[in-house]
Short mmCIF file of C-alpha atoms and ligand atoms in Angstrom, two decimals:
data_model
loop_
_atom_site.label_atom_id
_atom_site.label_comp_id
_atom_site.label_asym_id
_atom_site.label_seq_id
_atom_site.Cartn_x
_atom_site.Cartn_y
_atom_site.Cartn_z
CA MET A 1 -63.94 -68.36 10.72
CA PRO A 2 -63.47 -66.71 7.34
CA ALA A 3 -66.50 -66.15 5.17
CA ILE A 4 -67.43 -69.32 3.34
CA ASN A 5 -66.79 -67.71 -0.05
CA THR A 6 -63.24 -66.73 0.99
CA TYR A 7 -62.61 -70.32 2.03
CA MET A 8 -64.05 -71.59 -1.24
CA ALA A 9 -62.00 -69.06 -3.24
CA ILE A 10 -58.74 -70.16 -1.61
CA LEU A 11 -59.56 -73.83 -1.97
CA THR A 12 -60.61 -73.45 -5.60
CA ASN A 13 -57.50 -71.44 -6.42
CA ARG A 14 -55.26 -74.18 -5.07
CA GLY A 15 -57.17 -77.01 -6.71
CA VAL A 16 -57.45 -75.38 -10.09
CA LYS A 17 -53.82 -74.32 -10.13
CA LYS A 18 -52.69 -77.85 -9.31
CA PHE A 19 -54.98 -79.30 -11.94
CA ILE A 20 -53.78 -76.91 -14.64
CA GLN A 21 -50.16 -77.44 -13.71
CA LEU A 22 -50.72 -81.16 -14.14
CA MET A 23 -52.11 -80.44 -17.58
CA HIS A 24 -48.83 -78.65 -18.40
CA GLN A 25 -50.59 -75.53 -19.58
CA GLY A 26 -48.40 -73.16 -17.58
CA GLN A 27 -51.36 -70.80 -17.15
CA GLY A 28 -52.26 -72.04 -13.66
CA ASN A 29 -51.70 -68.76 -11.85
CA THR A 30 -53.82 -66.64 -14.17
CA ILE A 31 -56.83 -68.95 -14.42
CA SER A 32 -56.87 -69.97 -10.75
CA GLY A 33 -56.53 -66.30 -9.75
CA GLU A 34 -59.44 -65.29 -11.96
CA LEU A 35 -61.60 -68.07 -10.58
CA ALA A 36 -60.83 -67.14 -6.98
CA ARG A 37 -61.76 -63.54 -7.76
CA MET A 38 -65.05 -64.66 -9.28
CA ILE A 39 -65.94 -66.67 -6.19
CA ASP A 40 -64.88 -63.92 -3.76
CA PRO A 41 -64.36 -60.55 -5.47
CA ARG A 42 -63.04 -59.07 -2.23
CA ILE A 43 -60.46 -61.80 -1.62
CA LEU A 44 -57.38 -59.71 -2.39
CA LYS A 45 -58.64 -56.82 -0.27
CA LYS A 46 -59.22 -59.20 2.64
CA LEU A 47 -55.92 -61.04 2.38
CA SER A 48 -53.80 -57.91 1.97
CA LYS A 49 -55.47 -56.02 4.82
CA THR A 50 -52.89 -57.05 7.42
CA MET A 51 -49.89 -56.83 5.09
CA ASN A 52 -47.22 -54.21 4.48
CA VAL A 53 -47.25 -54.03 0.72
CA ILE A 54 -44.45 -52.68 -1.46
CA ALA A 55 -45.75 -52.09 -4.99
CA VAL A 56 -43.34 -51.59 -7.89
CA THR A 57 -44.50 -50.19 -11.22
CA GLY A 58 -43.14 -48.41 -14.32
CA THR A 59 -42.21 -49.52 -17.82
CA ASN A 60 -38.77 -51.07 -17.40
CA GLY A 61 -37.14 -52.94 -14.54
CA LYS A 62 -40.18 -53.89 -12.43
CA THR A 63 -39.27 -57.56 -12.25
CA THR A 64 -35.60 -56.99 -11.47
CA THR A 65 -36.38 -54.32 -8.87
CA CYS A 66 -38.84 -56.67 -7.12
CA ASN A 67 -36.37 -59.54 -7.28
CA LEU A 68 -33.66 -57.37 -5.77
CA ILE A 69 -35.96 -56.22 -2.96
CA SER A 70 -37.01 -59.81 -2.35
CA ASN A 71 -33.38 -60.93 -2.23
CA ILE A 72 -32.56 -58.18 0.28
CA PHE A 73 -35.48 -59.41 2.39
CA LYS A 74 -34.09 -62.94 2.22
CA SER A 75 -30.67 -61.69 3.28
CA GLY A 76 -32.33 -59.97 6.22
CA HIS A 77 -34.31 -63.15 7.06
CA ILE A 78 -37.61 -61.34 6.56
CA PRO A 79 -40.19 -63.62 4.95
CA SER A 80 -42.35 -62.06 2.25
CA VAL A 81 -44.98 -62.74 -0.37
CA HIS A 82 -43.80 -62.01 -3.91
CA ASN A 83 -45.45 -62.52 -7.31
CA SER A 84 -42.08 -63.69 -8.53
CA LEU A 85 -43.38 -65.45 -11.62
CA GLY A 86 -43.74 -62.02 -13.18
CA ASN A 87 -47.53 -62.28 -13.36
CA ASN A 88 -48.25 -58.64 -12.61
CA LEU A 89 -51.98 -58.49 -13.40
CA MET A 90 -54.76 -58.76 -10.80
CA SER A 91 -55.18 -62.52 -11.25
CA GLY A 92 -51.49 -63.30 -10.71
CA ILE A 93 -51.22 -60.92 -7.76
CA THR A 94 -54.27 -62.56 -6.17
CA THR A 95 -52.74 -66.01 -6.57
CA ALA A 96 -49.48 -64.86 -4.93
CA PHE A 97 -51.41 -63.72 -1.86
CA ILE A 98 -53.53 -66.89 -1.76
CA ASP A 99 -50.34 -68.98 -1.88
CA ASP A 100 -49.31 -67.39 1.40
CA ALA A 101 -52.70 -67.72 3.09
CA GLY A 102 -53.89 -70.49 5.33
CA LEU A 103 -57.27 -71.99 4.56
CA ASN A 104 -58.62 -69.82 7.39
CA GLY A 105 -57.81 -66.73 5.29
CA LYS A 106 -54.94 -65.64 7.56
CA MET A 107 -51.64 -64.65 6.00
CA LYS A 108 -48.40 -66.25 7.15
CA ASP A 109 -46.19 -63.28 6.26
CA LYS A 110 -46.31 -59.58 7.03
CA TRP A 111 -44.61 -58.19 3.93
CA ALA A 112 -45.52 -58.40 0.28
CA ILE A 113 -43.40 -57.33 -2.68
CA VAL A 114 -45.68 -56.87 -5.64
CA GLU A 115 -44.81 -56.15 -9.24
CA VAL A 116 -47.75 -54.27 -10.74
CA ASP A 117 -48.33 -53.71 -14.45
CA GLU A 118 -48.75 -49.95 -15.07
CA ALA A 119 -52.35 -50.15 -16.27
CA THR A 120 -53.16 -52.59 -13.46
CA MET A 121 -52.17 -49.96 -10.88
CA ILE A 122 -55.65 -48.44 -11.19
CA PRO A 123 -57.68 -51.54 -10.14
CA PHE A 124 -54.84 -52.62 -7.82
CA LEU A 125 -55.06 -49.46 -5.72
CA LYS A 126 -58.81 -49.93 -5.31
CA GLU A 127 -58.12 -53.16 -3.44
CA ILE A 128 -54.74 -52.64 -1.81
CA THR A 129 -53.20 -49.73 0.10
CA PRO A 130 -49.45 -50.18 -0.24
CA LYS A 131 -47.04 -48.87 2.36
CA ILE A 132 -44.63 -47.95 -0.43
CA ILE A 133 -45.10 -47.39 -4.16
CA VAL A 134 -41.98 -47.42 -6.33
CA ILE A 135 -42.19 -45.76 -9.76
CA ASN A 136 -39.16 -46.56 -11.92
CA ASN A 137 -39.75 -44.88 -15.28
CA PHE A 138 -42.15 -44.55 -18.18
CA PHE A 139 -41.17 -45.42 -21.73
CA ARG A 140 -43.24 -46.07 -24.80
CA ASP A 141 -44.29 -49.69 -24.50
CA GLN A 142 -47.31 -51.43 -25.96
CA LEU A 143 -49.03 -48.15 -26.68
CA ASP A 144 -51.99 -49.82 -28.29
CA ARG A 145 -52.84 -51.47 -25.00
CA TYR A 146 -52.37 -48.50 -22.72
CA GLY A 147 -53.26 -45.53 -24.88
CA GLU A 148 -51.08 -42.49 -24.72
CA ILE A 149 -48.52 -42.46 -21.98
CA ASP A 150 -49.73 -39.10 -20.62
CA LEU A 151 -53.20 -40.49 -20.20
CA LEU A 152 -51.85 -43.51 -18.36
CA ILE A 153 -49.75 -41.37 -16.02
CA GLU A 154 -52.77 -39.17 -15.30
CA LYS A 155 -54.85 -42.23 -14.40
CA ILE A 156 -52.16 -43.62 -12.10
CA TYR A 157 -51.78 -40.17 -10.55
CA LYS A 158 -55.50 -40.02 -9.75
CA ALA A 159 -55.42 -43.55 -8.35
CA ILE A 160 -52.52 -42.74 -6.02
CA GLU A 161 -54.11 -39.45 -4.94
CA ASN A 162 -56.51 -41.34 -2.68
CA VAL A 163 -53.92 -43.67 -1.21
CA ASP A 164 -51.76 -42.99 1.81
CA ALA A 165 -48.53 -44.55 0.54
CA LYS A 166 -44.96 -43.32 0.59
CA LEU A 167 -43.68 -42.77 -2.95
CA VAL A 168 -40.18 -43.83 -3.99
CA LEU A 169 -39.55 -42.01 -7.26
CA ASN A 170 -36.87 -41.95 -9.94
CA ALA A 171 -35.70 -38.33 -9.86
CA ASP A 172 -34.11 -38.58 -13.30
CA ASP A 173 -37.33 -39.28 -15.22
CA PRO A 174 -39.46 -36.20 -15.99
CA PHE A 175 -42.48 -38.49 -16.47
CA VAL A 176 -42.07 -39.81 -12.93
CA ASN A 177 -41.52 -36.27 -11.66
CA ARG A 178 -45.18 -35.57 -12.35
CA PHE A 179 -46.01 -37.55 -9.21
CA SER A 180 -44.14 -34.91 -7.19
CA ASP A 181 -47.30 -32.83 -7.12
CA LEU A 182 -49.05 -35.46 -4.99
CA LYS A 183 -49.43 -34.78 -1.29
CA ASN A 184 -47.99 -38.19 -0.39
CA GLU A 185 -44.69 -38.48 1.43
CA LYS A 186 -42.01 -38.77 -1.30
CA ILE A 187 -38.37 -39.66 -1.59
CA TYR A 188 -36.24 -39.72 -4.74
CA PHE A 189 -33.36 -41.78 -6.07
CA GLY A 190 -31.08 -40.81 -8.94
CA ILE A 191 -27.72 -40.93 -10.61
CA GLY A 192 -25.09 -38.34 -9.75
CA PRO A 193 -23.88 -36.04 -12.57
CA ASP A 194 -20.45 -37.62 -12.90
CA ALA A 195 -21.27 -41.18 -11.88
CA ILE A 196 -21.92 -42.68 -15.26
CA HIS A 197 -21.65 -42.08 -18.98
CA PHE A 198 -24.41 -43.17 -21.30
CA GLU A 199 -24.02 -43.01 -25.03
CA LYS A 200 -26.14 -40.36 -26.69
CA ASN A 201 -29.16 -41.65 -28.54
CA SER A 202 -31.91 -39.97 -30.41
CA MET A 203 -34.87 -41.37 -28.52
CA ALA A 204 -36.49 -39.07 -26.00
CA ASP A 205 -40.04 -39.73 -24.89
CA SER A 206 -40.55 -36.64 -22.83
CA LYS A 207 -38.95 -33.60 -24.30
CA TYR A 208 -41.62 -31.17 -23.19
CA CYS A 209 -42.50 -29.80 -19.81
CA PRO A 210 -45.68 -31.44 -18.49
CA HIS A 211 -46.62 -28.18 -16.73
CA CYS A 212 -46.23 -25.56 -19.45
CA GLY A 213 -45.39 -27.42 -22.65
CA ARG A 214 -42.05 -25.69 -23.26
CA PRO A 215 -39.13 -27.91 -24.29
CA LEU A 216 -37.18 -29.26 -21.33
CA GLN A 217 -33.55 -28.16 -20.92
CA TYR A 218 -31.02 -30.88 -20.13
CA SER A 219 -27.60 -30.41 -18.54
CA HIS A 220 -26.94 -34.18 -18.43
CA THR A 221 -28.69 -37.03 -20.19
CA PHE A 222 -28.37 -40.68 -19.21
CA TYR A 223 -30.62 -42.52 -21.65
CA GLY A 224 -34.01 -41.90 -23.19
CA GLN A 225 -35.50 -38.91 -21.36
CA LEU A 226 -33.60 -39.70 -18.15
CA GLY A 227 -31.19 -37.06 -16.95
CA TYR A 228 -30.94 -33.60 -15.41
CA TYR A 229 -33.83 -31.57 -16.77
CA SER A 230 -35.39 -28.28 -15.95
CA CYS A 231 -37.88 -25.82 -17.38
CA GLU A 232 -38.25 -22.04 -17.25
CA CYS A 233 -41.52 -22.48 -15.35
CA GLY A 234 -39.74 -24.12 -12.42
CA PHE A 235 -40.41 -27.76 -13.20
CA LYS A 236 -37.13 -29.56 -12.51
CA ARG A 237 -35.45 -32.69 -11.25
CA HIS A 238 -35.59 -33.11 -7.47
CA ASP A 239 -32.46 -33.71 -5.43
CA PRO A 240 -32.37 -37.39 -4.64
CA LYS A 241 -32.16 -38.70 -1.09
CA PHE A 242 -30.31 -41.73 -2.43
CA GLU A 243 -27.74 -40.89 -5.07
CA LEU A 244 -25.36 -43.07 -7.03
CA GLU A 245 -22.11 -41.19 -6.72
CA ASN A 246 -19.75 -43.51 -8.53
CA VAL A 247 -19.91 -46.76 -10.46
CA ARG A 248 -17.13 -49.02 -11.71
CA LYS A 249 -17.30 -52.09 -13.91
CA ALA A 250 -16.54 -55.23 -11.91
CA ASP A 251 -16.08 -58.93 -12.68
CA HIS A 252 -19.75 -59.85 -12.58
CA GLY A 253 -21.46 -56.48 -12.63
CA TYR A 254 -20.66 -53.21 -10.90
CA GLU A 255 -19.10 -51.66 -7.84
CA MET A 256 -21.31 -48.77 -6.81
CA THR A 257 -21.01 -45.94 -4.34
CA ILE A 258 -24.37 -44.80 -3.00
CA ASN A 259 -24.49 -42.07 -0.33
CA GLN A 260 -20.81 -42.59 0.42
CA SER A 261 -21.02 -46.36 0.99
CA ASP A 262 -19.81 -49.06 -1.38
CA TYR A 263 -21.96 -51.90 -2.73
CA THR A 264 -21.50 -54.65 -5.28
CA LEU A 265 -24.17 -55.41 -7.85
CA SER A 266 -23.93 -58.78 -9.58
CA LEU A 267 -25.97 -57.74 -12.61
CA SER A 268 -24.77 -56.46 -15.97
CA GLY A 269 -26.47 -53.78 -18.05
CA VAL A 270 -26.44 -50.15 -17.00
CA HIS A 271 -30.23 -49.98 -16.64
CA ASN A 272 -29.91 -52.40 -13.71
CA ILE A 273 -28.18 -49.66 -11.76
CA TYR A 274 -31.51 -47.84 -11.60
CA ASN A 275 -33.21 -51.04 -10.45
CA ALA A 276 -30.59 -51.48 -7.74
CA LEU A 277 -31.02 -47.86 -6.66
CA ALA A 278 -34.79 -48.34 -6.40
CA ALA A 279 -34.41 -51.54 -4.35
CA PHE A 280 -31.76 -49.89 -2.19
CA SER A 281 -34.03 -46.90 -1.50
CA VAL A 282 -36.94 -49.11 -0.45
CA ALA A 283 -34.72 -51.17 1.85
CA GLN A 284 -33.30 -48.04 3.45
CA GLU A 285 -36.75 -46.53 3.95
CA ILE A 286 -38.01 -49.58 5.83
CA ARG A 287 -34.78 -49.74 7.82
CA ILE A 288 -33.43 -53.07 6.69
CA PRO A 289 -29.90 -53.42 8.16
CA VAL A 290 -27.22 -52.27 5.76
CA GLU A 291 -25.44 -55.66 5.87
CA ALA A 292 -28.58 -57.33 4.53
CA ILE A 293 -28.88 -54.70 1.80
CA ARG A 294 -25.27 -55.22 0.80
CA GLU A 295 -25.64 -59.01 0.75
CA GLY A 296 -28.95 -58.84 -1.11
CA LEU A 297 -27.56 -56.68 -3.90
CA GLU A 298 -24.42 -58.74 -4.23
CA THR A 299 -25.97 -62.21 -4.26
CA TYR A 300 -28.72 -61.62 -6.78
CA SER A 301 -28.00 -62.54 -10.39
CA VAL A 302 -30.37 -63.25 -13.26
CA LYS A 303 -30.71 -66.21 -15.49
CA ASN A 304 -33.78 -64.96 -17.29
CA GLY A 305 -32.64 -64.04 -20.75
CA ARG A 306 -30.64 -60.88 -20.18
CA MET A 307 -27.56 -61.44 -22.35
CA THR A 308 -27.66 -65.20 -21.83
CA THR A 309 -24.85 -66.85 -23.75
CA TYR A 310 -24.78 -70.33 -25.28
CA MET A 311 -21.79 -71.97 -26.93
CA ILE A 312 -22.89 -73.83 -30.04
CA ASN A 313 -20.43 -75.08 -32.66
CA HIS A 314 -17.74 -73.30 -30.63
CA ALA A 315 -19.32 -69.94 -31.35
CA ARG A 316 -20.98 -67.57 -28.88
CA GLN A 317 -24.74 -67.28 -29.28
CA VAL A 318 -26.12 -64.42 -27.21
CA LEU A 319 -29.81 -63.98 -26.40
CA ASN A 320 -31.45 -60.82 -25.11
CA LEU A 321 -35.08 -59.69 -24.79
CA VAL A 322 -35.91 -56.36 -26.46
CA LYS A 323 -39.39 -54.93 -26.10
CA ASN A 324 -39.27 -51.15 -26.27
CA PRO A 325 -37.05 -48.42 -27.75
CA ALA A 326 -35.22 -47.49 -24.54
CA GLY A 327 -34.22 -51.06 -23.75
CA TYR A 328 -33.46 -51.75 -27.40
CA ASN A 329 -31.10 -48.80 -27.69
CA ILE A 330 -29.14 -49.90 -24.64
CA THR A 331 -28.88 -53.41 -26.09
CA ILE A 332 -27.65 -52.06 -29.44
CA SER A 333 -24.90 -50.13 -27.65
CA GLU A 334 -23.91 -53.28 -25.78
CA VAL A 335 -23.84 -55.32 -28.98
CA ASN A 336 -21.67 -52.68 -30.65
CA ASP A 337 -19.32 -52.66 -27.65
CA ASP A 338 -18.50 -56.29 -28.41
CA PRO A 339 -15.48 -55.78 -30.70
CA GLN A 340 -15.90 -59.04 -32.65
CA LYS A 341 -17.58 -59.41 -36.03
CA LYS A 342 -21.11 -60.63 -35.53
CA GLN A 343 -24.47 -61.29 -37.12
CA ILE A 344 -27.76 -60.28 -35.58
CA VAL A 345 -31.12 -62.03 -35.68
CA LEU A 346 -34.07 -59.77 -34.92
CA PHE A 347 -37.44 -61.33 -34.03
CA LEU A 348 -40.61 -59.27 -34.01
CA ASN A 349 -44.05 -60.73 -33.28
CA ASP A 350 -47.24 -58.76 -32.96
CA PHE A 351 -49.37 -61.05 -30.79
CA GLU A 352 -51.50 -59.57 -28.03
CA ALA A 353 -48.80 -59.99 -25.37
CA ASP A 354 -46.32 -58.14 -27.59
CA GLY A 355 -48.60 -55.24 -28.34
CA GLU A 356 -50.11 -55.25 -31.79
CA ASP A 357 -48.81 -51.79 -32.66
CA ILE A 358 -45.21 -52.24 -33.71
CA SER A 359 -44.60 -48.64 -34.79
CA TRP A 360 -42.17 -48.25 -31.88
CA ILE A 361 -39.47 -49.94 -33.98
CA TRP A 362 -39.13 -46.55 -35.70
CA ASP A 363 -37.84 -45.12 -32.42
CA VAL A 364 -35.05 -47.69 -32.18
CA ASP A 365 -31.60 -46.57 -33.36
CA PHE A 366 -31.06 -49.40 -35.87
CA GLU A 367 -28.84 -46.96 -37.77
CA LYS A 368 -26.15 -47.94 -35.26
CA PHE A 369 -25.98 -51.41 -36.80
CA ARG A 370 -24.57 -49.69 -39.88
CA ASN A 371 -20.98 -50.65 -39.08
CA GLU A 372 -18.51 -53.12 -40.49
CA ASN A 373 -18.60 -55.43 -37.44
CA VAL A 374 -22.20 -56.33 -38.24
CA TRP A 375 -21.91 -58.58 -41.25
CA GLN A 376 -25.49 -59.84 -41.47
CA ILE A 377 -28.93 -59.04 -40.06
CA ILE A 378 -31.66 -61.67 -40.25
CA CYS A 379 -35.22 -60.38 -39.80
CA SER A 380 -37.64 -62.94 -38.36
CA GLY A 381 -41.04 -63.27 -36.67
CA THR A 382 -44.58 -62.43 -37.79
CA ARG A 383 -43.44 -58.88 -38.64
CA ALA A 384 -40.14 -59.82 -40.29
CA TYR A 385 -40.97 -57.69 -43.34
CA ASP A 386 -41.61 -54.60 -41.22
CA LEU A 387 -38.18 -55.09 -39.66
CA ALA A 388 -36.66 -55.38 -43.11
CA ILE A 389 -38.28 -52.11 -44.18
CA ARG A 390 -36.94 -50.49 -41.02
CA MET A 391 -33.42 -51.78 -41.94
CA LYS A 392 -33.82 -50.26 -45.39
CA TYR A 393 -34.62 -46.86 -43.87
CA ALA A 394 -31.72 -47.30 -41.46
CA GLU A 395 -29.63 -47.57 -44.63
CA ILE A 396 -28.26 -50.98 -43.74
CA GLU A 397 -26.61 -52.35 -46.89
CA GLU A 398 -29.21 -54.41 -48.76
CA GLY A 399 -26.86 -57.37 -49.19
CA LYS A 400 -26.52 -57.70 -45.42
CA VAL A 401 -30.24 -58.10 -44.70
CA ARG A 402 -32.10 -61.41 -44.96
CA ILE A 403 -35.76 -62.07 -44.27
CA ILE A 404 -36.67 -65.45 -42.73
CA PRO A 405 -40.04 -65.16 -40.95
CA ASP A 406 -39.94 -68.73 -39.59
CA LEU A 407 -38.16 -68.59 -36.24
CA LYS A 408 -36.47 -71.99 -36.32
CA LYS A 409 -35.34 -71.56 -39.92
CA ALA A 410 -33.85 -68.18 -39.01
CA ILE A 411 -31.93 -69.72 -36.10
CA ASP A 412 -30.77 -72.67 -38.21
CA GLN A 413 -29.54 -70.24 -40.83
CA ALA A 414 -27.66 -68.22 -38.21
CA LEU A 415 -26.09 -71.33 -36.65
CA ASP A 416 -24.92 -72.58 -40.04
CA SER A 417 -22.33 -69.81 -40.14
CA LYS A 418 -20.74 -71.06 -36.87
CA SER A 419 -20.03 -67.50 -35.79
CA LEU A 420 -20.88 -65.00 -33.08
CA THR A 421 -24.60 -64.22 -33.20
CA TYR A 422 -26.90 -61.94 -31.21
CA TYR A 423 -30.56 -62.98 -31.01
CA LEU A 424 -32.88 -60.09 -30.15
CA PRO A 425 -36.52 -61.25 -29.76
CA ASN A 426 -39.43 -59.26 -28.39
CA TYR A 427 -41.73 -60.83 -25.82
CA THR A 428 -43.50 -63.82 -27.39
CA PRO A 429 -40.60 -65.17 -29.48
CA LEU A 430 -38.24 -65.11 -26.46
CA GLU A 431 -39.17 -68.48 -24.96
CA HIS A 432 -39.20 -70.18 -28.36
CA VAL A 433 -35.78 -68.84 -29.27
CA ARG A 434 -34.42 -69.78 -25.86
CA SER A 435 -35.72 -73.34 -25.92
CA TYR A 436 -34.56 -73.89 -29.50
CA LEU A 437 -31.07 -72.62 -28.67
CA GLU A 438 -30.97 -74.81 -25.56
CA GLN A 439 -32.00 -77.80 -27.62
CA LYS A 440 -29.26 -77.05 -30.16
CA MET A 441 -26.73 -76.55 -27.40
CA GLN A 442 -27.57 -79.86 -25.76
CA SER A 443 -27.15 -81.75 -29.00
CA ASP A 444 -23.83 -79.92 -29.43
CA HIS A 445 -22.64 -81.04 -25.97
CA SER A 446 -21.38 -77.55 -25.17
CA PHE A 447 -22.09 -75.73 -21.94
CA PRO A 448 -24.12 -72.59 -21.35
CA VAL A 449 -22.22 -69.57 -20.18
CA THR A 450 -24.92 -67.74 -18.29
CA GLU A 451 -24.78 -64.09 -17.35
CA LYS A 452 -22.18 -63.35 -19.97
CA ARG A 453 -20.93 -59.92 -19.22
CA MET A 454 -21.51 -57.40 -21.96
CA VAL A 455 -21.30 -54.37 -19.75
CA ARG A 456 -20.21 -50.87 -20.55
CA ASN A 457 -18.54 -48.22 -18.49
ZN1 ZN B 1 -42.44 -25.78 -17.74
#
C-alpha cells in the first residue's frame, strides 16, 4: 500500500484537474500539480524512483527536442511519460508523472521524457535522478527572471555535479561546453564544418572564454555564439560523437546525413536541425533501433505556431513565435528569404510569462528589415512604443512604421491591405493572435496551410 498522503495526492490531483478543466480555465495541470505537491511533497521523488528519466533543458528547442524523442519512442513502440503540454515547471512535471501512476502509486511506464525549464533544473535534480540530461543551448531569454546567464549556468552545473546522469551536450555552444568539466559521462552532438551555412548576424552571447576571459576565436559560426570556437588557454569545442555531415532542403523539411546515414526531418527552420541532432543522440545512446529513429524523425511535424500560414482574403498570413534574439534573428532571415513584398506586425508584451525586461529587443537585428520588400511594419502589444523606438534606431523609414498597441486593431489594419503579412508575437500575444487569425480565416472560408515551408539552405 502506498502512504496515505501519496494516495490522497494522486486522487486530489486527478479530481482538481478534472474540475478545473470543466471550468475551462486551462490551468488544470499547474494547480493540480501544486496541490498534489502540498499534500505529499515527496510525490515526484517517489513516482520517478523506478523510472528512466530523460531530462531536456536549455533556452531554445526543449519542446521540439522532447517531442522528437517522444515520437521516436512511439515509432519504437516504447511507452513513455511526457510533459507534452509544455508545462516544464515542477507542478506540470509532477502532474505528468501522476497521470501515468495508478492509485497505488505504481507507474505504468518505465521511461519518462521531461522538458525542464532551465531555472527549474535546480529543484528538479533534488527530486529526480535522470538517466540522461540533454543541454541544447543557452541564449539570453527572460533575464529578469533568471538573473545573469553565467549565474544560471553555474547553478545548473552545481546541481548536476551531484547527479549520476549521462550528459548529452551541444558541442557547438561554448556556454554548454562549460559542463564538460563535470565528471559525468558525456557525449556531444554538433554540426560539421561544411554541412550548413547560416547567415552572419551580430548577436553573440558568449564571446569570451569562460575559463580565462580572453575573446573566443571562431573558425566557423552557425548562429548566435554557436560554431567552432577555441581559446589560447585550451578551452575549445569538443569533437562530437554524433555529427551532422550534410543537410539538404527537402519538400517538407530536410534530408540530413548524420554519421554517414541518411535521415529525413519533416520540420522547417534550421534551428530544428539541432533539436533533431539532440533527439537522435539520445535515441542512439539508449540503443533504440535505427529504423525507429528514422521513422520518428520523419513522421514528426509541428502545428504549434512555427511559421503557420493562413489564407485570408487570398493573401498569405504567416504567424511565428519570437521570444529571444537568437530565434528572432533566424526568423528575420527567413522572412527576408521570402522574395515577395510583405508587411510585418510585431507584437511585444511584457507580462510575467514574457519576462518584464524587454531590453533584449536591442539584440535583435531589426536593421535587416531595412529593405524594399518590407513595405510596412506595425508595432503592437503593451510595449508597442518600445518597438517603434527600436525601429527608429534601426533606421527603418519613419513612413513605414505604424504604432497600434491594440492587438486586434493591429491585425484588422494588416488584413485590410489584403497582402502578404508576417505576424511575429512574443509569448503571451501568440495565442490571441492565432485565435483571432483563425476566426478571421473561418469567416473568410479559406483553408489553413499549416507548416508552410519558409526554409533556407
Ligand atoms: Zn580561455
